[in-house]
Each structure stands twice: as C-alpha cells, then as structure tokens.
C-alpha angles and dihedrals in degrees: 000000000000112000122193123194108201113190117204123154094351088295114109122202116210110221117192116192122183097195087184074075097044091043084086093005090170078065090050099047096047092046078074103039108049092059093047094046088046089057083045088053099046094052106037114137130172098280080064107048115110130244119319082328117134116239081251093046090053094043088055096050088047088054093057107050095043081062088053099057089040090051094052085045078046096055103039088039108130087176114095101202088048095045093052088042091052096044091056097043085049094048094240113170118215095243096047125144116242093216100054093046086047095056091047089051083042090054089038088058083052088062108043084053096045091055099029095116086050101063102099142097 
C-alpha cells in the first residue's frame, strides 16, 4: 500500500493507493461493475429504462455489457476456480477464438460507454 500526505493550508489529505489495483486497472474496474450492472439488471423497471429503448432492448444491451466486464475479470483472472466459474457463466467453449470473444467485449465497452448516462433509476 502507497500512502501520500499532502499538506495545504494546514489541512493534509490522506491519499491511499493499492497499485496491485491499478496494475490492470480495466480488471479491477469491471470486478465492480458487472455485479452492479447485474443488480441493475435484475431490478430494472420502466422508470430505468434508457431513451426511446424497450424494457427487452435495454436488457439486451445490459447483457451485453455485463459480458463484457466478465469477460475482462475472465480474461485477467489468476484464480482457477474463478477463471472455470466465469467461463461457464460467460458460455465460453473450450475451443473458442480469442479474437472473436475480444471484439464482442470490445462492442460490449461501446456500449457501456454509449449508455453510461443512462444507467439510473
């Protein structure tokens, strides 16, 4: 753990940093959102639904960008038993093409950012 003091005005802000985090920091960040988009998910109702979008559209679109951020956790994962659960929440057969599961994350991150104003109750 990295800690920084910064002193301004007599007043110090602590600043904590874990770089292990930072180190992939895209893993990091989607370990949070893909089970809060999944919760978001679970409980979208109309007030939550986003644009001129219908509730299936915007489900859809959810789906695919929670894969995507499983699939980033999938693909950092050092964990095995992580790894194996991932993959088969993610449908992932065992002869799969990296490539091909890489673009549809990419899509998936298009998306998350398209709609990211949008994700709200």
């Amino acid at each position: 753990m990295d800690k920084l003091t910064i002193s301004k005005n007599q007043r110090k802000l602590k600043y904590e940093q874990d770089f292990n985090l930072m180190w992939s920091l895209e893993s990091s960040l989607s370990a949070i959102i893909y089970p809060l988009l999944e919760r978001f998910r679970d409980q979208a109702s109309r007030y939550s639904i986003c644009g001129n979008l219908s509730e299936k559209q915007w489900i859809n679109i959810l789906d695919k960008m929670i894969w995507s951020h499983k699939f980033i956790v999938w693909d950092m994962a050092d964990d095995k038993e992580l790894k194996e659960r991932l993959k088969l929440e993610l449908k992932i057969p065992d002869n799969y093409n990296y490539n091909d599961l890489s673009n549809k994350a990419n899509k998936g991150i298009k998306l998350f950012a398209k709609y990211y104003r949008g994700l709200w109750y």
